[in-house]
């Protein structure tokens, strides 16, 4: 699984064989220039998710439900998730958290909306978690994450993202669950892996320690734009020389 935010990149990632595309609320930091994911609205997510759906044919497209579009009441969550399915055309939604979102997960699944869970580092709770440091290092926090994973599965989640937790905890959760785990900074023993596409593609330098840059598109783009600028400058000085 990789994140995607627009039709062009989504189509390329699908062509490369990526099975699942997540329209993450990381669109805020990866694309829109915000410091956190908190400012993203449902309209923004619908806009980007619809583009990803238009750019793909067979990938499973999942959209994040943004901050405060599912935490207030389960009914609001159904209406908001419904927009991501009806207006954008995604097949499933992702919500962050464990025990605090079980009612929401149950309600969404009840009305036929597949839900992916998300445990460990919860970017929408950055203010409560005091940043993005690894979670589940001490025994009591590890136990909370483990029981949350079981509870999310029991509530009907079809898969769970495990973000930035110790490898042994991710392995323990993965072997206890029947639904797949998708890890990000959670070691190699999860059933699948996800990364943020702008990290993988090297569109910027600020990548988390667990991410891997598979290309340096920032350099490719700067070099291409520089070559264009040089061409334009050479053409206009040649035409100036002709008219002098
Ligand atoms: O928004 C996002 O990109 C995510 C991934 C980190 C899993 O939730």
Coordinates of N, CA and C and ligand atoms in Angstrom, one line a residue:
X1 N 0.9 -1.2 0.0 CA 0.0 0.0 0.0 C 0.9 1.2 0.0
X2 N 0.5 2.2 -0.9 CA 1.2 3.5 -0.8 C 0.1 4.6 -0.8
X3 N 0.5 5.8 -0.3 CA -0.5 6.9 -0.4 C -0.5 7.5 -1.8
X4 N -1.6 8.0 -2.2 CA -1.7 8.7 -3.4 C -2.7 9.9 -3.2
X5 N -2.5 11.0 -4.0 CA -3.3 12.1 -3.8 C -3.9 12.7 -5.1
X6 N -3.4 12.2 -6.2 CA -3.9 12.7 -7.5 C -3.9 11.6 -8.5
X7 N -4.6 11.9 -9.6 CA -4.9 10.8 -10.6 C -3.6 10.4 -11.3
X8 N -2.7 11.3 -11.6 CA -1.5 10.9 -12.4 C -0.6 10.0 -11.6
X9 N -0.2 10.4 -10.4 CA 0.6 9.5 -9.5 C -0.1 8.2 -9.2
X10 N -1.4 8.3 -8.9 CA -2.1 7.0 -8.6 C -2.1 6.0 -9.8
X11 N -2.2 6.5 -11.0 CA -2.1 5.7 -12.2 C -0.8 5.0 -12.3
X12 N 0.3 5.8 -12.0 CA 1.6 5.2 -12.1 C 1.9 4.2 -11.0
X13 N 1.4 4.5 -9.8 CA 1.6 3.5 -8.7 C 0.9 2.2 -9.0
X14 N -0.3 2.3 -9.5 CA -1.1 1.1 -9.9 C -0.4 0.3 -11.0
X15 N 0.2 1.1 -12.0 CA 0.9 0.4 -13.1 C 2.1 -0.4 -12.5
X16 N 2.7 0.1 -11.4 CA 3.8 -0.5 -10.8 C 3.5 -1.7 -10.0
X17 N 2.1 -2.0 -9.8 CA 1.7 -3.2 -9.0 C 1.4 -2.9 -7.6
X18 N 1.2 -1.7 -7.2 CA 0.7 -1.4 -5.8 C -0.8 -1.8 -5.7
X19 N -1.1 -2.7 -4.8 CA -2.4 -3.2 -4.7 C -3.4 -2.2 -4.1
X20 N -3.0 -1.4 -3.1 CA -3.9 -0.6 -2.3 C -3.3 0.8 -2.3
X21 N -4.2 1.8 -2.7 CA -3.8 3.2 -2.6 C -4.6 3.9 -1.5
X22 N -3.9 4.5 -0.6 CA -4.5 5.2 0.5 C -4.5 6.7 0.3
X23 N -5.6 7.3 0.2 CA -5.7 8.7 0.1 C -5.6 9.2 1.5
X24 N -4.4 9.4 2.0 CA -4.1 9.7 3.4 C -4.4 11.2 3.7
X25 N -4.8 11.4 4.9 CA -4.9 12.9 5.3 C -3.5 13.5 5.4
X26 N -2.5 12.6 5.2 CA -1.1 13.1 5.0 C -1.0 14.0 3.8
X27 N -2.1 14.1 2.9 CA -2.1 15.1 1.9 C -1.8 16.5 2.5
X28 N -2.2 16.7 3.7 CA -2.0 18.0 4.4 C -0.5 18.3 4.4
X29 N 0.3 17.4 4.8 CA 1.8 17.7 5.0 C 2.5 17.3 3.7
X30 N 2.1 16.3 3.0 CA 2.9 15.8 1.8 C 2.6 16.8 0.6
X31 N 1.5 17.4 0.5 CA 1.1 18.1 -0.7 C 0.7 19.6 -0.4
X32 N 0.0 19.8 0.7 CA -0.7 21.1 0.9 C 0.1 22.1 1.7
X33 N 1.3 21.7 2.3 CA 2.1 22.6 3.0 C 1.7 22.9 4.4
X34 N 0.8 22.0 5.0 CA 0.5 22.2 6.4 C 1.6 21.4 7.3
X35 N 1.6 21.8 8.6 CA 2.6 21.1 9.5 C 2.0 19.8 10.1
X36 N 0.7 19.7 10.1 CA 0.0 18.5 10.7 C -1.1 18.1 9.8
X37 N -1.8 17.0 10.1 CA -2.9 16.6 9.3 C -4.2 17.2 9.8
X38 N -4.2 17.9 10.9 CA -5.4 18.4 11.5 C -6.3 19.3 10.6
X39 N -5.7 20.2 9.8 CA -6.5 21.2 9.0 C -7.3 20.6 7.9
X40 N -7.0 19.3 7.5 CA -7.7 18.8 6.3 C -9.2 18.6 6.5
X41 N -10.0 19.1 5.5 CA -11.4 19.0 5.6 C -11.9 17.8 4.8
X42 N -13.2 17.5 5.0 CA -13.8 16.4 4.2 C -13.9 16.8 2.8
X43 N -14.2 18.0 2.4 CA -14.2 18.5 1.0 C -12.8 18.2 0.4
X44 N -11.8 18.5 1.1 CA -10.4 18.3 0.5 C -10.2 16.8 0.3
X45 N -10.6 16.0 1.2 CA -10.4 14.6 1.0 C -11.2 14.0 -0.1
X46 N -12.5 14.5 -0.3 CA -13.3 14.1 -1.4 C -12.7 14.5 -2.7
X47 N -12.2 15.7 -2.8 CA -11.5 16.2 -4.0 C -10.3 15.3 -4.4
X48 N -9.4 15.0 -3.5 CA -8.2 14.2 -3.8 C -8.6 12.7 -4.0
X49 N -9.5 12.2 -3.2 CA -9.9 10.8 -3.4 C -10.6 10.6 -4.7
X50 N -11.4 11.5 -5.2 CA -12.1 11.4 -6.5 C -11.0 11.3 -7.6
X51 N -10.0 12.2 -7.4 CA -8.9 12.2 -8.5 C -8.2 10.8 -8.5
X52 N -7.9 10.3 -7.3 CA -7.2 9.0 -7.3 C -8.1 7.9 -7.9
X53 N -9.4 7.9 -7.6 CA -10.3 6.9 -8.2 C -10.3 7.1 -9.7
X54 N -10.4 8.3 -10.2 CA -10.4 8.5 -11.7 C -9.1 8.0 -12.3
X55 N -8.0 8.1 -11.6 CA -6.7 7.7 -12.2 C -6.4 6.2 -12.1
X56 N -7.3 5.4 -11.5 CA -7.0 4.0 -11.4 C -8.1 3.1 -11.9
X57 N -7.8 1.9 -12.1 CA -8.8 0.9 -12.7 C -9.1 -0.2 -11.7
X58 N -8.0 -0.7 -11.1 CA -8.3 -1.9 -10.2 C -7.7 -1.8 -8.8
X59 N -6.9 -0.8 -8.5 CA -6.4 -0.7 -7.1 C -7.5 -0.5 -6.1
X60 N -7.4 -1.1 -4.9 CA -8.3 -0.8 -3.9 C -8.0 0.6 -3.3
X61 N -9.0 1.5 -3.5 CA -8.7 2.9 -3.0 C -9.4 3.1 -1.7
X62 N -8.6 3.5 -0.7 CA -9.2 3.8 0.7 C -8.9 5.2 1.0
X63 N -9.8 5.9 1.7 CA -9.6 7.3 2.0 C -9.6 7.5 3.5
X64 N -8.7 8.3 4.0 CA -8.7 8.7 5.5 C -9.9 9.5 5.7
X65 N -10.6 9.3 6.9 CA -11.6 10.2 7.4 C -10.8 11.3 8.2
X66 N -11.0 12.6 7.8 CA -10.2 13.6 8.5 C -10.6 13.8 9.9
X67 N -9.8 14.5 10.6 CA -10.0 14.9 12.1 C -11.4 15.5 12.3
X68 N -12.1 15.0 13.2 CA -13.4 15.5 13.6 C -14.5 15.2 12.6
X69 N -14.3 14.3 11.7 CA -15.4 14.0 10.8 C -16.0 12.6 11.2
X70 N -15.4 12.0 12.2 CA -16.0 10.7 12.7 C -16.0 10.6 14.2
X71 N -15.3 11.5 14.9 CA -15.2 11.4 16.4 C -16.4 11.9 17.1
X72 N -17.3 12.8 16.5 CA -18.3 13.5 17.2 C -19.5 12.5 17.5
X73 N -20.1 12.0 16.4 CA -21.2 10.9 16.6 C -21.1 9.9 15.5
X74 N -21.5 8.7 15.8 CA -21.5 7.7 14.7 C -22.4 8.1 13.5
X75 N -23.5 8.8 13.8 CA -24.3 9.2 12.6 C -23.6 10.2 11.7
X76 N -22.9 11.1 12.3 CA -22.1 12.0 11.5 C -21.0 11.3 10.7
X77 N -20.5 10.3 11.4 CA -19.4 9.5 10.7 C -20.0 8.8 9.5
X78 N -21.2 8.2 9.7 CA -21.8 7.5 8.5 C -22.0 8.5 7.4
X79 N -22.6 9.7 7.7 CA -22.8 10.7 6.6 C -21.5 11.1 5.9
X80 N -20.5 11.3 6.7 CA -19.2 11.8 6.2 C -18.5 10.7 5.4
X81 N -18.5 9.5 5.9 CA -17.9 8.3 5.2 C -18.7 8.1 3.9
X82 N -20.0 8.3 4.0 CA -20.9 8.1 2.8 C -20.4 9.0 1.7
X83 N -20.0 10.3 2.0 CA -19.6 11.2 0.9 C -18.3 10.6 0.3
X84 N -17.4 10.0 1.0 CA -16.2 9.5 0.4 C -16.5 8.3 -0.5
X85 N -17.6 7.6 -0.2 CA -17.9 6.5 -1.1 C -18.8 7.0 -2.2
X86 N -19.8 7.8 -2.0 CA -20.7 8.2 -3.0 C -20.1 9.3 -3.9
X87 N -19.5 10.3 -3.4 CA -19.0 11.5 -4.2 C -17.6 11.2 -4.8
X88 N -16.8 10.5 -4.0 CA -15.4 10.2 -4.5 C -15.2 8.9 -5.1
X89 N -16.0 7.9 -4.6 CA -16.0 6.6 -5.2 C -15.0 5.6 -4.6
X90 N -14.5 5.9 -3.4 CA -13.5 5.0 -2.7 C -14.3 3.8 -2.3
X91 N -13.5 2.7 -1.9 CA -14.2 1.5 -1.5 C -14.2 1.3 0.0
X92 N -13.4 2.1 0.7 CA -13.3 1.9 2.1 C -12.8 3.2 2.8
X93 N -12.9 3.3 4.1 CA -12.4 4.4 4.8 C -11.4 4.0 5.9
X94 N -10.6 4.9 6.4 CA -9.7 4.6 7.5 C -9.9 5.6 8.6
X95 N -10.0 5.0 9.8 CA -10.1 5.9 11.0 C -9.0 5.6 12.0
X96 N -8.6 6.6 12.8 CA -7.5 6.5 13.7 C -8.1 6.2 15.1
X97 N -7.4 5.3 15.9 CA -7.8 5.1 17.3 C -8.3 3.7 17.5
X98 N -8.4 3.4 18.8 CA -8.9 2.1 19.2 C -10.2 2.2 19.9
X99 N -10.2 2.0 21.3 CA -11.5 1.9 22.0 C -12.4 3.1 21.8
X100 N -11.8 4.3 21.5 CA -12.6 5.5 21.4 C -13.4 5.5 20.1
X101 N -13.1 4.6 19.1 CA -13.8 4.7 17.8 C -14.6 3.4 17.5
X102 N -14.7 2.5 18.6 CA -15.4 1.2 18.3 C -16.8 1.4 17.9
X103 N -17.5 2.3 18.5 CA -19.0 2.5 18.1 C -19.1 2.9 16.7
X104 N -18.1 3.8 16.3 CA -18.1 4.4 14.9 C -17.8 3.2 13.9
X105 N -16.8 2.4 14.3 CA -16.5 1.3 13.3 C -17.7 0.4 13.2
X106 N -18.3 0.0 14.3 CA -19.5 -0.9 14.2 C -20.6 -0.3 13.4
X107 N -20.9 1.0 13.6 CA -21.9 1.6 12.8 C -21.6 1.7 11.3
X108 N -20.4 2.1 11.0 CA -20.0 2.1 9.6 C -20.1 0.8 8.9
X109 N -19.6 -0.2 9.6 CA -19.6 -1.6 9.1 C -21.1 -2.1 8.9
X110 N -21.9 -1.7 9.9 CA -23.3 -2.1 9.9 C -24.0 -1.6 8.6
X111 N -23.6 -0.4 8.2 CA -24.3 0.2 7.0 C -23.6 -0.2 5.7
X112 N -22.6 -1.0 5.8 CA -21.9 -1.5 4.6 C -20.7 -0.8 4.1
X113 N -20.1 0.0 5.1 CA -18.9 0.7 4.7 C -17.7 0.0 5.3
X114 N -16.8 -0.6 4.5 CA -15.6 -1.2 5.0 C -14.7 -0.2 5.7
X115 N -14.1 -0.6 6.9 CA -13.3 0.3 7.7 C -11.9 -0.4 8.0
X116 N -10.9 0.4 7.7 CA -9.5 0.1 8.1 C -9.2 0.8 9.4
X117 N -8.6 0.1 10.4 CA -8.2 0.8 11.6 C -6.8 1.4 11.5
X118 N -6.4 2.1 12.6 CA -5.1 2.7 12.6 C -4.7 2.9 14.0
X119 N -3.6 2.2 14.4 CA -3.1 2.2 15.8 C -1.7 2.5 15.9
X120 N -1.2 2.9 17.1 CA 0.2 3.2 17.3 C 0.3 4.8 17.3
X121 N 1.2 5.3 16.5 CA 1.2 6.8 16.3 C 0.0 7.2 15.6
X122 N -0.7 8.1 16.1 CA -2.0 8.6 15.5 C -1.8 10.1 15.2
X123 N -1.5 10.4 13.9 CA -1.1 11.7 13.6 C -2.2 12.7 13.9
X124 N -3.5 12.3 13.9 CA -4.6 13.3 14.3 C -4.6 13.6 15.8
X125 N -3.8 12.8 16.6 CA -3.7 13.0 18.0 C -2.3 13.6 18.4
X126 N -1.7 14.3 17.4 CA -0.3 14.7 17.6 C -0.2 15.6 18.9
X127 N -1.3 16.4 19.2 CA -1.2 17.2 20.4 C -1.2 16.5 21.7
X128 N -2.0 15.4 21.6 CA -2.1 14.5 22.8 C -0.9 13.6 23.0
X129 N -0.4 13.1 21.9 CA 0.7 12.2 21.9 C 2.0 12.9 22.0
X130 N 2.0 14.2 22.0 CA 3.2 15.1 22.0 C 4.2 14.7 20.9
X131 N 3.7 14.6 19.7 CA 4.6 14.4 18.5 C 4.4 13.0 18.0
X132 N 5.4 12.6 17.2 CA 5.3 11.3 16.4 C 6.2 10.2 16.9
X133 N 6.6 10.3 18.2 CA 7.6 9.3 18.7 C 6.9 7.9 18.8
X134 N 7.8 6.9 18.7 CA 7.2 5.5 18.7 C 6.3 5.2 19.9
X135 N 5.3 4.5 19.7 CA 4.3 4.1 20.8 C 4.5 2.7 21.1
X136 N 4.0 2.3 22.3 CA 4.0 0.9 22.7 C 5.3 0.4 23.2
X137 N 6.2 1.3 23.6 CA 7.5 0.8 24.1 C 7.4 0.2 25.5
X138 N 6.5 0.8 26.4 CA 6.4 0.2 27.7 C 5.2 -0.8 27.7
X139 N 5.3 -1.7 28.7 CA 4.4 -2.8 28.7 C 2.9 -2.4 28.8
X140 N 2.6 -1.3 29.5 CA 1.2 -1.0 29.7 C 0.7 -0.4 28.4
X141 N 1.5 0.4 27.7 CA 1.0 1.0 26.4 C 0.9 -0.1 25.3
X142 N 1.9 -1.0 25.4 CA 1.8 -2.2 24.4 C 0.6 -3.0 24.6
X143 N 0.2 -3.2 25.9 CA -1.0 -4.0 26.1 C -2.3 -3.2 25.6
X144 N -2.3 -1.9 25.8 CA -3.4 -1.1 25.3 C -3.6 -1.2 23.8
X145 N -2.4 -1.1 23.1 CA -2.5 -1.2 21.6 C -2.9 -2.6 21.2
X146 N -2.4 -3.6 21.9 CA -2.8 -5.0 21.6 C -4.3 -5.2 21.7
X147 N -4.8 -4.8 22.9 CA -6.3 -5.0 23.1 C -7.1 -4.1 22.2
X148 N -6.6 -2.9 21.8 CA -7.3 -2.1 20.8 C -7.4 -2.8 19.5
X149 N -6.3 -3.5 19.1 CA -6.3 -4.2 17.8 C -7.3 -5.3 17.8
X150 N -7.4 -6.1 18.9 CA -8.4 -7.1 18.9 C -9.8 -6.5 18.9
X151 N -10.0 -5.4 19.6 CA -11.3 -4.8 19.7 C -11.7 -4.3 18.3
X152 N -10.8 -3.7 17.6 CA -11.1 -3.2 16.3 C -11.5 -4.3 15.3
X153 N -10.8 -5.4 15.4 CA -11.2 -6.6 14.6 C -12.6 -7.0 15.0
X154 N -12.8 -7.1 16.3 CA -14.2 -7.6 16.7 C -15.3 -6.6 16.3
X155 N -14.9 -5.3 16.2 CA -15.9 -4.3 15.8 C -16.2 -4.4 14.3
X156 N -15.3 -5.1 13.5 CA -15.5 -5.3 12.1 C -14.5 -4.7 11.2
X157 N -13.4 -4.1 11.7 CA -12.4 -3.5 10.8 C -11.8 -4.7 9.9
X158 N -11.6 -4.3 8.6 CA -11.1 -5.4 7.7 C -9.6 -5.5 7.7
X159 N -8.9 -4.5 8.2 CA -7.4 -4.4 8.3 C -7.1 -3.3 9.2
X160 N -5.8 -3.4 9.7 CA -5.4 -2.4 10.7 C -4.0 -1.9 10.3
X161 N -3.8 -0.6 10.2 CA -2.5 0.0 10.0 C -1.8 0.1 11.4
X162 N -0.6 -0.3 11.5 CA 0.2 -0.2 12.8 C 1.3 0.8 12.5
X163 N 1.3 1.9 13.1 CA 2.3 3.0 12.8 C 3.2 3.2 14.0
X164 N 4.5 3.0 13.6 CA 5.6 3.3 14.6 C 5.4 2.6 15.9
X165 N 5.4 1.3 15.9 CA 5.4 0.6 17.2 C 6.5 -0.5 17.1
X166 N 7.0 -1.0 18.2 CA 8.1 -2.0 18.2 C 7.8 -3.2 17.3
X167 N 8.8 -3.7 16.7 CA 8.7 -4.9 15.8 C 8.0 -6.1 16.5
X168 N 8.4 -6.3 17.8 CA 7.9 -7.5 18.4 C 6.4 -7.3 18.8
X169 N 6.0 -6.1 19.1 CA 4.6 -5.9 19.3 C 3.7 -6.0 18.0
X170 N 4.3 -5.5 16.9 CA 3.6 -5.6 15.6 C 3.5 -7.1 15.3
X171 N 4.5 -7.9 15.5 CA 4.5 -9.3 15.2 C 3.4 -10.0 16.1
X172 N 3.4 -9.7 17.4 CA 2.4 -10.3 18.3 C 1.0 -10.0 17.8
X173 N 0.7 -8.7 17.5 CA -0.6 -8.4 17.0 C -0.9 -9.1 15.7
X174 N 0.0 -9.1 14.8 CA -0.2 -9.8 13.5 C -0.6 -11.2 13.7
X175 N 0.1 -11.9 14.6 CA -0.2 -13.4 14.7 C -1.5 -13.6 15.5
X176 N -1.9 -12.6 16.3 CA -3.2 -12.8 17.0 C -4.4 -12.5 16.2
X177 N -4.2 -11.6 15.2 CA -5.4 -11.2 14.4 C -5.7 -12.1 13.2
X178 N -7.0 -12.1 12.8 CA -7.3 -12.8 11.5 C -7.3 -11.8 10.4
X179 N -7.6 -10.5 10.7 CA -7.5 -9.5 9.6 C -6.1 -9.1 9.4
X180 N -5.7 -8.6 8.2 CA -4.3 -8.2 8.0 C -3.9 -6.9 8.7
X181 N -2.6 -6.9 9.1 CA -2.0 -5.7 9.6 C -1.1 -5.1 8.5
X182 N -1.1 -3.8 8.4 CA -0.3 -3.1 7.4 C 0.6 -2.2 8.2
X183 N 1.9 -2.4 8.1 CA 2.8 -1.7 9.0 C 3.5 -0.5 8.3
X184 N 3.7 0.5 9.2 CA 4.6 1.7 8.7 C 5.5 2.0 9.9
X185 N 6.7 1.6 9.8 CA 7.7 1.8 10.9 C 7.3 0.8 12.0
X186 N 6.8 -0.4 11.6 CA 6.4 -1.4 12.6 C 7.1 -2.7 12.4
X187 N 8.2 -2.7 11.6 CA 9.0 -3.9 11.3 C 8.4 -4.8 10.2
X188 N 9.2 -5.9 9.9 CA 8.9 -6.6 8.7 C 7.8 -7.7 8.9
X189 N 7.3 -7.9 10.1 CA 6.4 -9.0 10.3 C 4.9 -8.7 10.2
X190 N 4.6 -7.5 9.7 CA 3.2 -7.2 9.4 C 2.8 -7.9 8.1
X191 N 1.5 -8.0 7.9 CA 1.0 -8.7 6.6 C 1.3 -7.9 5.4
X192 N 1.3 -6.6 5.5 CA 1.6 -5.7 4.4 C 2.4 -4.5 4.9
X193 N 2.8 -3.6 4.0 CA 3.5 -2.4 4.4 C 3.0 -1.2 3.7
X194 N 3.0 -0.1 4.3 CA 2.6 1.2 3.7 C 3.6 2.2 3.9
X195 N 3.8 3.1 2.9 CA 4.7 4.3 3.1 C 4.0 5.5 2.4
X196 N 4.4 6.7 2.8 CA 3.9 7.9 2.1 C 4.6 8.1 0.8
X197 N 3.9 8.2 -0.3 CA 4.5 8.2 -1.6 C 5.5 9.3 -1.8
X198 N 5.3 10.4 -1.2 CA 6.2 11.5 -1.5 C 7.6 11.2 -0.8
X199 N 7.6 10.4 0.3 CA 8.8 10.0 0.9 C 9.5 9.0 0.0
X200 N 8.8 8.0 -0.5 CA 9.3 6.9 -1.3 C 9.9 7.5 -2.6
X201 N 9.2 8.5 -3.2 CA 9.6 9.1 -4.5 C 10.7 10.2 -4.3
X202 N 11.0 10.5 -3.1 CA 12.0 11.5 -2.8 C 11.6 12.9 -3.3
X203 N 10.4 13.3 -3.0 CA 9.9 14.6 -3.4 C 10.4 15.7 -2.4
X204 N 10.8 15.3 -1.2 CA 11.4 16.2 -0.2 C 12.4 15.4 0.7
X205 N 13.1 16.2 1.5 CA 14.2 15.6 2.3 C 13.7 15.1 3.7
X206 N 12.6 15.7 4.2 CA 12.2 15.5 5.6 C 11.4 14.1 5.6
X207 N 12.2 13.0 5.6 CA 11.4 11.7 5.7 C 11.7 11.1 7.1
X208 N 10.7 10.3 7.6 CA 10.9 9.7 8.9 C 11.9 8.6 8.8
X209 N 12.6 8.2 9.9 CA 13.7 7.3 9.8 C 13.4 5.9 9.3
X210 N 12.1 5.5 9.4 CA 11.7 4.2 8.9 C 11.4 4.2 7.4
X211 N 11.2 5.4 6.8 CA 10.9 5.4 5.4 C 12.1 5.2 4.5
X212 N 11.9 4.8 3.3 CA 13.0 4.6 2.4 C 12.7 5.4 1.1
X213 N 13.8 6.2 0.7 CA 13.7 6.9 -0.6 C 14.1 6.0 -1.7
X214 N 13.2 5.7 -2.6 CA 13.5 4.8 -3.7 C 13.9 5.6 -5.0
X215 N 13.7 6.9 -4.9 CA 14.1 7.8 -6.1 C 14.3 9.2 -5.5
X216 N 14.9 10.0 -6.4 CA 15.1 11.4 -5.9 C 14.4 12.3 -6.9
X217 N 13.0 12.3 -6.9 CA 12.3 13.1 -7.9 C 12.5 14.6 -7.7
X218 N 12.8 15.0 -6.4 CA 13.1 16.4 -6.2 C 14.2 16.9 -7.2
X219 N 15.2 16.1 -7.2 CA 16.4 16.5 -8.1 C 16.0 16.4 -9.6
X220 N 15.2 15.4 -10.0 CA 14.8 15.3 -11.4 C 13.9 16.5 -11.8
X221 N 13.0 16.9 -10.9 CA 12.1 18.0 -11.2 C 12.9 19.3 -11.3
X222 N 13.8 19.5 -10.3 CA 14.6 20.8 -10.3 C 15.5 20.8 -11.6
X223 N 16.1 19.7 -11.9 CA 17.0 19.7 -13.1 C 16.1 19.9 -14.4
X224 N 14.9 19.3 -14.5 CA 14.1 19.5 -15.7 C 13.7 21.0 -15.8
X225 N 13.3 21.6 -14.6 CA 12.8 23.0 -14.7 C 14.0 23.9 -15.0
X226 N 15.2 23.6 -14.5 CA 16.4 24.4 -14.7 C 16.7 24.4 -16.2
X227 N 16.6 23.2 -16.8 CA 16.9 23.0 -18.3 C 15.9 23.8 -19.1
X228 N 14.6 23.8 -18.6 CA 13.6 24.6 -19.3 C 13.9 26.1 -19.3
X229 N 14.3 26.6 -18.1 CA 14.6 28.0 -17.9 C 15.8 28.3 -18.8
X230 N 16.8 27.4 -18.8 CA 18.0 27.7 -19.7 C 17.6 27.8 -21.1
X231 N 16.8 26.9 -21.6 CA 16.3 26.9 -23.0 C 15.6 28.2 -23.3
X232 N 14.7 28.6 -22.4 CA 13.9 29.8 -22.7 C 14.8 31.0 -22.7
X233 N 15.8 31.1 -21.8 CA 16.7 32.2 -21.8 C 17.6 32.2 -23.0
X234 N 18.0 31.0 -23.5 CA 18.9 30.9 -24.7 C 18.1 31.4 -25.9
X235 N 16.8 30.9 -26.0 CA 15.9 31.3 -27.1 C 15.7 32.8 -27.2
X236 N 15.4 33.4 -26.0 CA 15.1 34.8 -26.0 C 16.4 35.6 -26.3
X237 N 17.6 35.1 -25.8 CA 18.7 36.0 -26.2 C 19.1 35.8 -27.7
X238 N 18.8 34.6 -28.2 CA 19.0 34.4 -29.7 C 18.1 35.3 -30.5
X239 N 16.8 35.4 -30.0 CA 15.9 36.2 -30.8 C 16.2 37.7 -30.7
X240 N 16.7 38.1 -29.5 CA 17.1 39.5 -29.3 C 18.3 39.8 -30.2
X241 N 19.3 38.8 -30.3 CA 20.5 39.0 -31.1 C 20.0 39.2 -32.6
X242 N 19.0 38.4 -33.0 CA 18.5 38.5 -34.4 C 17.9 39.9 -34.7
X243 N 17.2 40.4 -33.7 CA 16.5 41.7 -33.9 C 17.4 42.9 -33.7
X244 N 18.6 42.7 -33.1 CA 19.5 43.9 -32.8 C 20.1 44.3 -34.1
Ligands
LIG1 O1 -2.3 9.6 6.1 C1 -1.5 8.7 5.9 O2 -0.6 8.9 5.0 C2 -1.5 7.6 6.7 C3 -0.4 6.6 6.6 C4 0.8 7.1 7.4 C5 -0.7 5.2 6.9 O3 -2.4 7.4 7.5

